[in-house]
Coordinates of C-alpha atoms and ligand atoms in Angstrom, one line a residue:
Chain A
M167 CA -14.5 7.9 16.4
K168 CA -12.9 9.5 19.1
S169 CA -9.1 9.4 19.7
E170 CA -9.5 7.5 23.1
D171 CA -11.6 5.0 20.5
I172 CA -9.1 5.2 18.3
L173 CA -6.2 4.8 20.9
R174 CA -8.2 1.8 22.4
G175 CA -8.8 0.6 19.7
L176 CA -5.4 0.1 19.1
R177 CA -4.6 -1.6 21.9
D178 CA -7.1 -4.3 21.4
R179 CA -5.7 -4.6 17.8
D180 CA -9.4 -2.9 16.3
P181 CA -9.5 -3.8 12.8
R182 CA -10.8 0.1 11.9
G183 CA -8.2 1.3 15.0
I184 CA -5.7 0.0 13.2
A185 CA -7.4 1.0 9.6
R186 CA -8.1 4.8 11.5
A187 CA -4.8 5.8 12.6
I188 CA -2.3 4.7 9.5
S189 CA -5.0 7.4 7.8
L190 CA -4.3 9.8 10.5
V191 CA -0.1 9.7 9.6
E192 CA -0.8 9.2 7.0
E193 CA -2.6 12.5 6.5
N194 CA -0.2 14.4 9.0
D195 CA -3.8 15.1 10.8
P196 CA -2.5 16.2 14.8
L197 CA -3.8 13.2 16.8
A198 CA -0.6 10.7 14.5
D199 CA 1.6 12.4 18.0
E200 CA -0.4 10.7 20.7
I201 CA -1.3 7.9 18.0
L202 CA 2.9 7.5 17.6
S203 CA 4.0 8.4 21.7
S204 CA 2.0 6.0 21.8
L205 CA 3.0 2.8 20.4
D206 CA 4.3 -0.5 22.0
D207 CA 8.9 -0.2 20.9
A208 CA 9.1 -3.8 22.2
L209 CA 6.6 -4.6 19.6
V210 CA 8.7 -2.7 17.1
A211 CA 11.5 -4.0 17.8
E212 CA 10.8 -7.6 17.7
A213 CA 9.0 -7.5 14.4
M214 CA 10.5 -8.7 10.9
I215 CA 9.8 -6.4 8.5
L216 CA 11.1 -8.2 5.6
G217 CA 10.3 -6.1 2.0
I218 CA 9.9 -7.2 -1.4
T219 CA 10.6 -5.2 -4.1
G220 CA 11.2 -6.1 -8.1
P221 CA 9.2 -4.9 -11.5
P222 CA 5.8 -5.2 -11.4
G223 CA 3.7 -8.4 -13.1
A224 CA 7.3 -10.0 -11.4
G225 CA 4.1 -11.6 -9.4
K226 CA 5.5 -9.6 -5.1
S227 CA 1.2 -9.8 -4.6
T228 CA 1.3 -13.2 -5.9
L229 CA 4.0 -14.1 -3.0
T230 CA 3.5 -11.8 -0.5
D231 CA -0.3 -14.2 -0.6
R232 CA 2.0 -17.4 -0.3
V233 CA 4.1 -15.3 2.1
I234 CA 1.2 -14.9 4.4
A235 CA -0.1 -17.6 4.1
K236 CA 3.2 -19.9 5.7
Y237 CA 3.3 -18.0 8.7
R238 CA -0.2 -18.0 9.7
L239 CA 0.4 -21.3 9.8
K240 CA 4.0 -20.9 12.6
G241 CA 0.7 -19.1 14.4
K242 CA 2.6 -15.7 13.3
R243 CA 0.4 -12.5 12.7
V244 CA 1.3 -10.6 9.8
G245 CA 0.7 -7.2 8.5
V246 CA 1.2 -6.1 4.7
I247 CA 1.8 -2.8 4.0
A248 CA 1.8 -2.4 0.4
V249 CA 2.3 0.1 -1.9
D250 CA 1.8 1.0 -5.4
P251 CA 3.0 4.8 -7.0
S252 CA 0.1 8.0 -7.5
S253 CA 0.0 9.5 -10.4
P254 CA 2.3 12.1 -11.1
I255 CA -0.7 14.1 -13.1
S256 CA -3.4 13.8 -11.3
G257 CA -2.4 11.9 -7.9
G258 CA -5.2 9.7 -7.5
A259 CA -4.2 6.3 -7.6
L260 CA -5.2 2.4 -8.4
L261 CA -4.0 0.4 -4.9
G262 CA -4.6 -3.0 -7.1
D263 CA -2.6 -5.9 -4.8
R264 CA -5.5 -6.8 -2.3
V265 CA -6.4 -8.3 -5.1
R266 CA -3.5 -11.0 -4.8
M267 CA -4.4 -10.9 -0.7
M268 CA -8.2 -11.4 -0.8
G269 CA -8.0 -15.1 0.2
H270 CA -7.0 -13.7 3.5
A271 CA -10.0 -11.2 4.5
L272 CA -11.5 -12.9 7.1
D273 CA -8.7 -13.4 9.4
K274 CA -8.3 -11.2 11.8
D275 CA -4.9 -11.7 13.2
V276 CA -3.6 -10.3 8.2
V277 CA -3.9 -6.7 8.8
V278 CA -3.4 -5.4 4.6
R279 CA -3.0 -1.5 4.2
S280 CA -3.1 -0.7 0.6
M281 CA -0.3 3.1 0.4
A282 CA 0.4 5.2 -2.4
T283 CA 3.8 7.1 -2.2
R284 CA 2.0 10.8 -2.3
G285 CA 4.0 11.8 -4.3
R286 CA 7.4 10.2 -3.0
L287 CA 10.1 9.4 -4.8
G288 CA 12.0 5.8 -4.1
G289 CA 9.0 3.3 -4.3
L290 CA 8.0 4.6 -0.3
C291 CA 5.7 6.6 0.9
A292 CA 5.9 8.6 3.6
A293 CA 4.4 7.2 6.2
A294 CA 5.7 3.9 5.7
G295 CA 8.1 3.7 8.0
A296 CA 5.1 4.5 10.8
A297 CA 2.8 2.4 9.2
M298 CA 4.7 -0.5 9.6
R299 CA 5.5 0.9 14.0
I300 CA 1.3 0.9 14.3
L301 CA 1.3 -3.0 12.6
A302 CA 4.2 -4.0 14.3
S303 CA 2.6 -3.1 17.2
S304 CA -1.1 -3.9 16.7
G305 CA 0.9 -7.6 17.2
C306 CA 2.2 -8.6 13.7
S307 CA 5.4 -10.0 14.5
V308 CA 5.4 -10.1 10.8
I309 CA 5.3 -6.9 8.5
I310 CA 6.2 -7.3 4.2
I311 CA 6.0 -4.0 2.6
E312 CA 5.7 -4.6 -0.9
T313 CA 6.8 -1.7 -3.3
V314 CA 7.3 -1.5 -6.9
G315 CA 11.2 -1.3 -7.6
V316 CA 12.3 -1.1 -10.9
G317 CA 15.7 1.6 -10.7
Q318 CA 18.7 2.3 -9.0
S319 CA 17.4 5.6 -7.0
E320 CA 14.2 3.0 -5.9
M321 CA 16.0 1.5 -2.6
D322 CA 14.3 2.8 0.1
I323 CA 13.1 -0.7 1.2
I324 CA 16.2 -1.6 2.0
R325 CA 16.2 1.0 4.4
I326 CA 13.4 0.1 7.1
A327 CA 13.6 -3.9 6.1
D328 CA 15.4 -5.9 8.2
I329 CA 15.4 -8.0 5.1
T330 CA 15.7 -7.0 1.4
A331 CA 13.7 -9.5 -1.2
L332 CA 14.7 -9.4 -4.7
V333 CA 11.4 -10.9 -6.4
L334 CA 12.1 -10.9 -10.9
A335 CA 11.0 -13.0 -13.4
P336 CA 11.3 -13.8 -16.7
G337 CA 10.6 -11.7 -19.5
L338 CA 11.0 -8.9 -18.2
G339 CA 14.8 -8.4 -19.0
D340 CA 15.8 -5.5 -19.6
D341 CA 14.7 -3.8 -16.2
I342 CA 16.3 -7.1 -14.3
Q343 CA 19.7 -4.7 -16.3
A344 CA 18.9 -1.7 -14.9
M345 CA 18.6 -3.3 -11.9
K346 CA 21.7 -5.2 -11.6
A347 CA 24.1 -2.3 -10.3
G348 CA 21.6 -1.4 -7.5
L349 CA 19.7 -3.0 -5.9
L350 CA 20.2 -6.6 -6.8
E351 CA 23.9 -4.9 -4.5
V352 CA 21.8 -4.6 -1.5
A353 CA 19.1 -7.2 -1.4
D354 CA 18.6 -10.6 0.7
I355 CA 17.6 -12.9 -1.6
L356 CA 17.0 -12.4 -5.3
I357 CA 13.6 -14.8 -5.9
V358 CA 13.6 -16.4 -9.1
N359 CA 9.8 -16.4 -9.3
K360 CA 7.6 -17.7 -12.4
A361 CA 9.9 -20.6 -12.6
D362 CA 7.4 -22.3 -15.1
C363 CA 7.9 -20.2 -18.3
P364 CA 11.0 -20.9 -19.9
G365 CA 14.1 -18.5 -18.9
A366 CA 13.9 -18.9 -15.6
E367 CA 16.5 -21.0 -15.0
A368 CA 18.9 -19.4 -17.1
L369 CA 18.4 -16.2 -14.7
A370 CA 18.8 -17.9 -11.9
M371 CA 21.7 -19.2 -13.0
D372 CA 22.6 -15.0 -14.1
M373 CA 21.5 -14.5 -11.0
E374 CA 24.1 -16.8 -9.1
S375 CA 26.9 -15.7 -10.7
I376 CA 25.7 -11.9 -9.4
A377 CA 25.0 -13.4 -5.6
R378 CA 28.4 -14.9 -6.1
E379 CA 30.2 -11.3 -7.1
G380 CA 28.3 -10.2 -3.7
G381 CA 31.3 -11.9 -1.6
S382 CA 33.7 -15.1 -0.6
K383 CA 32.0 -16.2 2.0
E384 CA 28.6 -18.2 1.0
K385 CA 27.2 -16.9 4.4
D386 CA 27.6 -12.9 2.9
R387 CA 25.7 -14.2 -0.3
A388 CA 22.3 -13.2 -2.1
K389 CA 19.9 -16.1 -1.5
V390 CA 18.4 -17.4 -4.9
C391 CA 15.5 -19.3 -4.9
M392 CA 13.1 -20.4 -8.3
T393 CA 9.2 -20.2 -7.3
V394 CA 6.4 -20.2 -8.4
A395 CA 4.1 -18.2 -6.9
S396 CA 1.0 -19.3 -8.5
E397 CA 1.3 -22.5 -7.4
G398 CA 2.8 -22.2 -3.9
K399 CA 6.1 -24.0 -5.4
G400 CA 9.1 -22.8 -3.4
I401 CA 7.7 -21.0 -0.6
D402 CA 9.4 -23.3 1.2
E403 CA 12.4 -22.8 0.7
L404 CA 11.7 -19.4 0.3
L405 CA 10.6 -19.6 3.7
A406 CA 13.5 -20.9 5.0
A407 CA 15.5 -18.5 3.2
I408 CA 14.8 -15.8 5.0
E409 CA 14.4 -17.6 8.3
T410 CA 18.5 -18.1 7.8
V411 CA 19.7 -14.4 7.0
D412 CA 17.6 -13.7 9.9
A413 CA 19.8 -15.7 12.4
S414 CA 22.9 -15.4 10.4
H415 CA 21.3 -10.7 10.9
R416 CA 20.4 -11.1 14.5
E417 CA 24.1 -13.4 15.6
S418 CA 26.8 -10.3 13.4
G419 CA 24.6 -7.7 14.7
E420 CA 23.5 -6.2 10.7
R421 CA 20.1 -6.7 12.3
R422 CA 21.1 -3.9 14.3
T423 CA 23.0 -2.4 12.5
R424 CA 19.8 -2.0 9.8
R425 CA 17.9 -0.7 12.5
E426 CA 19.8 2.1 14.1
K427 CA 20.3 3.4 10.4
A428 CA 17.0 3.5 9.2
Y429 CA 16.4 5.6 12.1
D430 CA 18.1 8.1 12.2
L431 CA 17.6 8.4 8.4
E432 CA 14.3 8.0 9.3
V433 CA 14.7 11.5 12.0
L434 CA 16.7 12.8 9.4
E435 CA 13.6 12.8 6.8
W436 CA 11.8 13.9 9.2
A437 CA 13.8 17.0 10.3
L438 CA 13.8 17.9 6.5
E439 CA 10.3 17.9 5.9
M440 CA 9.8 19.8 9.2
I441 CA 12.1 22.6 8.6
K442 CA 10.9 22.7 5.2
P443 CA 7.6 25.0 5.3
S444 CA 9.2 27.6 7.1
I445 CA 12.1 27.7 3.9
I446 CA 9.0 27.7 1.9
E447 CA 8.0 30.4 4.1
K448 CA 11.3 32.6 3.9
I449 CA 11.2 31.9 0.0
N450 CA 7.6 33.5 -0.8
T451 CA 8.1 37.0 1.7
W452 CA 11.5 37.9 0.7
N453 CA 12.1 40.4 -1.5
H454 CA 15.3 39.2 -3.8
D455 CA 15.8 40.2 -6.1
R456 CA 16.3 36.9 -8.7
K457 CA 19.3 37.0 -10.2
G458 CA 22.8 35.4 -9.4
A459 CA 22.9 31.7 -8.9
P460 CA 20.2 29.5 -6.6
R461 CA 22.5 28.5 -4.7
L462 CA 24.0 31.6 -3.6
Q463 CA 20.6 33.0 -3.0
A464 CA 20.4 29.5 -0.6
A465 CA 23.0 30.6 1.9
K466 CA 21.8 35.0 1.8
L467 CA 18.4 33.6 2.5
L468 CA 20.0 31.2 5.9
G469 CA 22.1 33.8 6.6
R470 CA 25.1 32.1 5.4
E471 CA 28.2 34.1 4.4
C472 CA 29.4 30.6 2.1
V473 CA 27.9 27.9 0.5
R474 CA 29.0 24.9 2.3
I475 CA 27.3 21.4 1.8
S476 CA 29.1 19.0 3.1
E477 CA 31.6 19.5 5.9
Chain B
M65 CA 2.2 26.4 -1.0
P66 CA -1.7 25.2 -1.6
E67 CA -3.7 24.2 0.6
Q68 CA -3.5 20.2 0.8
K69 CA -6.7 18.6 0.0
K70 CA -7.6 15.7 1.7
T71 CA -6.8 12.5 -1.0
H72 CA -10.5 10.6 -1.2
R73 CA -9.7 6.6 -0.9
V74 CA -12.8 4.4 -2.0
L75 CA -13.3 0.0 -2.5
I76 CA -14.7 -0.8 -5.7
G77 CA -15.6 -4.1 -4.9
K78 CA -17.7 -6.4 -7.5
P79 CA -19.2 -9.3 -4.4
G80 CA -21.0 -12.6 -6.4
L81 CA -20.7 -14.6 -9.3
D82 CA -20.8 -11.8 -11.6
G83 CA -17.5 -11.6 -13.9
H84 CA -18.3 -9.0 -15.9
D85 CA -15.5 -6.5 -14.5
R86 CA -15.0 -4.1 -17.5
G87 CA -17.5 -1.1 -15.8
A88 CA -16.3 -1.7 -12.2
K89 CA -11.6 -1.6 -13.3
F90 CA -13.4 1.3 -15.8
L91 CA -14.9 3.0 -12.6
A92 CA -11.5 2.5 -11.0
R93 CA -9.1 4.2 -13.9
A94 CA -12.0 6.9 -13.4
L95 CA -11.7 7.9 -10.6
R96 CA -7.4 7.7 -10.3
D97 CA -8.2 9.4 -12.5
A98 CA -10.2 12.7 -10.5
G99 CA -7.2 12.3 -7.9
F100 CA -9.0 9.7 -6.0
E101 CA -6.9 6.3 -4.2
V102 CA -9.0 3.2 -5.2
V103 CA -8.4 -0.3 -3.7
Y104 CA -9.9 -3.0 -5.6
T105 CA -10.8 -5.7 -4.9
G106 CA -11.4 -8.0 -7.6
I107 CA -14.4 -10.4 -9.3
R108 CA -15.6 -12.5 -6.6
R109 CA -16.1 -11.8 -3.0
T110 CA -18.2 -12.0 -0.4
P111 CA -20.0 -9.1 1.4
E112 CA -17.8 -10.6 4.2
E113 CA -14.6 -9.9 2.1
I114 CA -16.1 -6.2 1.2
A115 CA -16.5 -5.6 3.9
A116 CA -13.6 -6.9 5.8
A117 CA -11.3 -5.0 2.9
A118 CA -13.3 -1.2 3.4
V119 CA -12.3 -1.6 7.9
Q120 CA -8.7 -2.4 7.2
E121 CA -8.5 -0.3 4.4
D122 CA -10.3 2.8 6.6
V123 CA -12.1 4.0 3.3
S124 CA -14.6 7.0 2.6
A125 CA -16.9 4.8 0.5
V126 CA -17.2 1.8 -1.6
G127 CA -19.2 0.6 -4.4
L128 CA -19.9 -2.0 -5.8
S129 CA -20.8 -2.8 -9.6
L130 CA -22.5 -5.7 -10.1
L131 CA -24.6 -6.9 -14.9
S132 CA -26.0 -9.8 -13.4
G133 CA -28.9 -9.2 -11.9
A134 CA -28.3 -10.3 -8.4
H135 CA -28.3 -6.8 -7.2
M136 CA -30.9 -7.3 -4.6
S137 CA -29.2 -9.8 -2.2
L138 CA -26.0 -8.5 -1.8
F139 CA -25.6 -4.6 -2.2
P140 CA -28.0 -5.0 1.0
A141 CA -25.7 -7.7 2.6
V142 CA -22.9 -5.8 2.0
V143 CA -24.4 -2.6 3.8
Q144 CA -25.2 -5.9 6.6
A145 CA -22.1 -6.6 6.6
L146 CA -19.6 -3.0 6.9
K147 CA -22.6 -3.2 10.4
N148 CA -21.6 -5.9 11.4
A149 CA -18.2 -5.2 11.1
G150 CA -18.3 -1.7 12.6
A151 CA -18.4 0.3 10.5
G152 CA -21.8 1.0 9.3
D153 CA -21.0 4.2 8.8
I154 CA -19.8 3.7 5.9
P155 CA -21.2 5.1 2.0
V156 CA -22.2 1.8 -0.4
L157 CA -22.5 3.6 -3.5
G158 CA -23.8 0.5 -6.8
G159 CA -24.0 0.4 -10.4
G160 CA -24.4 -1.8 -13.3
I161 CA -27.6 -3.4 -14.7
I162 CA -30.2 -2.6 -12.2
P163 CA -34.0 -2.3 -13.8
D164 CA -34.9 1.5 -12.0
E165 CA -37.7 -0.1 -10.4
D166 CA -35.1 -2.0 -8.5
I167 CA -33.6 2.0 -7.0
D168 CA -35.9 3.5 -4.7
L169 CA -35.6 -0.9 -2.7
L170 CA -32.1 -0.5 -2.9
K171 CA -31.8 2.9 -1.5
E172 CA -34.3 1.6 1.5
A173 CA -32.0 -0.8 1.1
G174 CA -29.1 2.0 2.5
I175 CA -27.9 1.9 -0.8
S176 CA -26.8 5.8 -1.1
E177 CA -27.0 5.8 -4.5
V178 CA -27.3 4.1 -8.1
Y179 CA -26.1 4.6 -11.8
T180 CA -27.1 2.8 -14.8
P181 CA -24.9 2.6 -17.9
G182 CA -25.6 5.3 -20.0
T183 CA -24.5 8.1 -17.2
P184 CA -21.6 10.8 -17.7
V185 CA -18.5 9.0 -15.5
E186 CA -18.7 13.2 -14.0
K187 CA -21.4 12.6 -12.5
I188 CA -20.9 9.1 -10.8
I189 CA -17.0 10.7 -9.7
A190 CA -19.0 14.0 -8.2
A191 CA -21.1 11.8 -6.3
F192 CA -18.1 10.3 -5.4
R193 CA -16.5 13.4 -4.3
S194 CA -19.3 13.8 -1.3
A195 CA -20.2 10.5 -0.6
C196 CA -16.7 10.4 0.4
E197 CA -16.6 14.0 2.1
K198 CA -19.7 14.2 3.9
Q199 CA -17.8 11.1 5.5
E200 CA -15.0 12.8 6.7
A201 CA -16.7 15.5 7.9
R202 CA -19.0 13.3 10.0
R203 CA -15.7 10.5 10.6
T204 CA -13.3 13.2 11.5
Ligands
B12_697 C1 -19.1 -7.3 -22.1 C2 -20.6 -8.1 -21.4 C3 -19.9 -9.5 -21.7 C4 -18.7 -9.5 -21.5 C5 -18.1 -9.1 -20.1 C6 -16.5 -9.2 -20.7 C7 -16.1 -7.9 -18.9 N1 -14.2 -9.2 -18.2 O1 -16.8 -6.9 -18.7 C8 -18.4 -11.2 -21.1 C9 -19.2 -11.1 -22.5 C10 -17.3 -12.3 -20.8 C11 -20.1 -11.1 -20.6 C12 -20.3 -12.5 -20.5 C13 -21.6 -12.8 -19.6 N2 -23.0 -12.1 -20.0 CO1 -22.3 -10.5 -20.6 N3 -22.8 -8.7 -20.7 C14 -21.7 -7.2 -21.8 C15 -22.2 -6.1 -22.7 C16 -22.5 -6.1 -23.4 C17 -21.5 -4.9 -21.8 C18 -21.2 -5.3 -20.9 C19 -20.2 -3.3 -20.0 O2 -18.9 -4.3 -20.3 N4 -20.3 -2.5 -20.5 C20 -19.9 -1.7 -20.1 C21 -19.5 -1.0 -18.9 C22 -18.3 0.1 -18.4 O3 -20.7 -0.5 -18.2 P1 -21.9 -0.7 -16.9 O4 -20.8 -1.7 -16.4 O5 -22.7 -0.6 -16.9 O6 -20.9 0.7 -16.1 C23 -21.1 1.6 -16.6 C24 -23.1 1.8 -15.0 O7 -23.4 0.4 -15.9 C25 -21.8 2.4 -14.1 N5 -21.1 1.6 -12.5 C26 -20.9 0.1 -13.1 N6 -20.9 -0.3 -12.3 C27 -20.8 0.7 -11.5 C28 -19.9 0.5 -9.7 C29 -20.7 1.6 -9.0 C30 -20.3 2.1 -8.2 C31 -21.4 2.6 -9.5 C32 -21.7 4.1 -9.0 C33 -22.3 3.1 -11.0 C34 -21.8 1.8 -11.8 O8 -21.1 3.2 -15.1 C35 -20.8 2.7 -15.8 C36 -20.4 3.8 -16.6 O9 -21.9 4.5 -17.3 C37 -23.9 -6.0 -21.6 C38 -25.2 -5.2 -21.7 C39 -25.0 -3.8 -21.4 N7 -25.1 -3.7 -22.7 O10 -24.7 -3.6 -20.3 C40 -24.0 -7.9 -21.4 C41 -24.6 -8.4 -19.8 C42 -24.1 -7.8 -19.6 N8 -24.1 -9.3 -20.3 C43 -25.5 -11.0 -19.6 C44 -25.0 -12.2 -20.0 C45 -26.6 -12.6 -19.3 C46 -23.7 -12.6 -20.1 C47 -23.7 -14.2 -19.8 C48 -24.4 -14.8 -18.5 C49 -23.8 -14.9 -20.6 C50 -23.9 -16.0 -21.0 N9 -25.0 -16.8 -20.9 O11 -22.8 -17.3 -20.3 C51 -22.1 -14.2 -19.5 C52 -21.6 -13.9 -17.4 C53 -20.7 -13.8 -17.9 C54 -20.1 -13.6 -15.4 N10 -19.3 -15.0 -16.5 O12 -20.3 -13.5 -14.8 C55 -26.9 -10.2 -19.7 C56 -27.3 -9.9 -18.3 C57 -28.9 -10.0 -17.8 C58 -28.9 -9.7 -17.0 N11 -28.5 -9.1 -15.7 O13 -30.1 -10.2 -16.0 C59 -26.5 -8.5 -20.3 C60 -27.2 -7.1 -19.9 C61 -26.7 -8.7 -21.7 C62 -28.4 -8.8 -22.1 N12 -28.8 -7.4 -22.4 O14 -28.8 -9.3 -21.5 N13 -20.8 -10.2 -20.9
GDP698 N1 3.1 -18.2 -14.5 C1 3.0 -17.8 -13.7 N2 2.2 -16.9 -13.9 C2 2.4 -16.8 -12.4 C3 3.5 -15.8 -11.4 N3 2.9 -15.9 -10.2 C4 2.3 -14.8 -10.3 N4 2.0 -14.6 -11.7 C5 1.1 -14.2 -12.5 O1 1.6 -13.2 -13.5 C6 0.4 -11.6 -12.4 C7 1.5 -10.7 -11.3 O2 1.5 -10.6 -10.5 P1 1.4 -10.1 -9.7 O3 1.2 -11.1 -7.8 O4 0.5 -9.1 -9.6 O5 3.0 -9.3 -9.5 P2 2.9 -7.8 -9.1 O6 2.9 -6.8 -9.7 O7 4.8 -8.0 -8.6 O8 2.6 -7.6 -7.7 C8 -0.4 -12.7 -12.4 O9 -1.3 -12.5 -13.2 C9 0.0 -13.0 -12.0 O10 -1.2 -14.6 -11.5 C10 4.0 -17.8 -11.2 O11 4.6 -18.1 -10.4 N5 4.5 -18.6 -12.4
MG699 MG1 1.2 -6.5 -6.5

């Protein structure tokens, strides 16, 4: 496909054009700039970005499938970015989230894209932000980003999403302990999935008590929802919780604050990404003696008199 | 820094009612371990669903696995569904329990490679790599 074809495809919501556009951005193709500058900012600003995160096997993909169906009933065009980790050894990845969403495969208004992290930590791939913009620009007014989140360090999703839901399920005990301090603090909605399984009630009570620590006012606290994704139970309540959070974020200005922060952070990351090669080039060609502490060498490399990192 | 090699994206699909998914999953893992990004569709998909997924995922090749004997109708149906979706350029490879006399007929019907039990996995990976490279060069 030529660049005009891809740009036209994007405008016309042609599935192949959208898919090629995401790939070209993911591969840092020279066409990426042209694609990204052709996007519709107003649509990007209006879309609702919902992050769904949690440990493997909690039911994120099954839940995503159900949430898609509900938004389709409301007439919304839905985009999904399903992120799975790349193998650090081979660089390959098994992208299996789509298996649970194949029921929507023939619906032209459901665009599912599987992406691998490609070596990036934090559970989100570098191109997810761009993919989100491309999907929004192609008319998706709801965009769901599914990521594996198991530890405190995996908080990237929060930065890019307007609303973050953390999915837990009974029987994943240790993971939940590890997450308490991290993701639980920033999740807007705590979903206890597999409510049909033993231990769900206790987990939900645990979540309620954690949510209560989040604030004295009801509206500042994370909402707790119980679902049986495999049977489609509790999804209406989940959508209601999403709507409540969204309305309150819009009213308080939280939605705008998050968007602005996410935007600036993405700019910072791309800026760092862009200056990195020139620094690598300097290190590779620099005739230094590899003596002394590397951080002192770094200052010298950049022509600074001393190491000053935070000011 | 080494020149970054392009990551190949492929889709492994199982059309029709055949529930034998060991081979498909085995192949998906083998391709992942060889550095491919592999989208798996799960069992019991229609040719149209597989084609739509291949388009949305922008894969460079589609692999179909069938052990039930329905390959003569289902493999060409996927090729046709891809054409209908404007993606007739994406190469389709196939494998599973397929009698020798069917292989040439499948190739005439647009399946680029067909592999049966006993094929070393390295050979299959090489076939996917070469199909992806050709497709990516053509597509630019
Ligand atoms: C294991 C097995 C099962 C398991 C399946 C488990 C599972 N989840 O996969 C169970 C017990 C459930 C089963 C059930 C049945 N089975 Co069965 N099963 C087998 C058996 C013994 C091995 C298949 C296998 O897993 N091989 C291991 C994998 C790794 O090999 P593979 O899939 O062939 O893949 C290799 C190649 O073919 C190739 N390849 C495969 N896919 C692809 C794709 C691409 C793109 C490429 C390039 C290459 C490629 O690469 C792989 C590596 O070399 C075969 C006999 C046999 N020797 O093959 C019968 C066999 C496939 N089964 C058969 C039958 C009839 C059935 C049943 C209908 C039996 C019944 N009456 O109930 C049911 C139907 C199940 C269903 N829902 O569809 C027949 C099919 C006959 C036919 N095609 O005409 C076979 C051939 C046995 C026979 N000789 O009669 N089966
Ligand atoms: N019992 C039960 N199983 C579920 C439920 N939701 C999902 N599952 C199953 O849990 C497994 C993992 O689901 P999946 O959506 O792939 O989880 P993910 O890894 O978080 O995306 C699958 O076998 C699902 O069928 C549920 O509410 N109850
Ligand atoms: Mg999943």
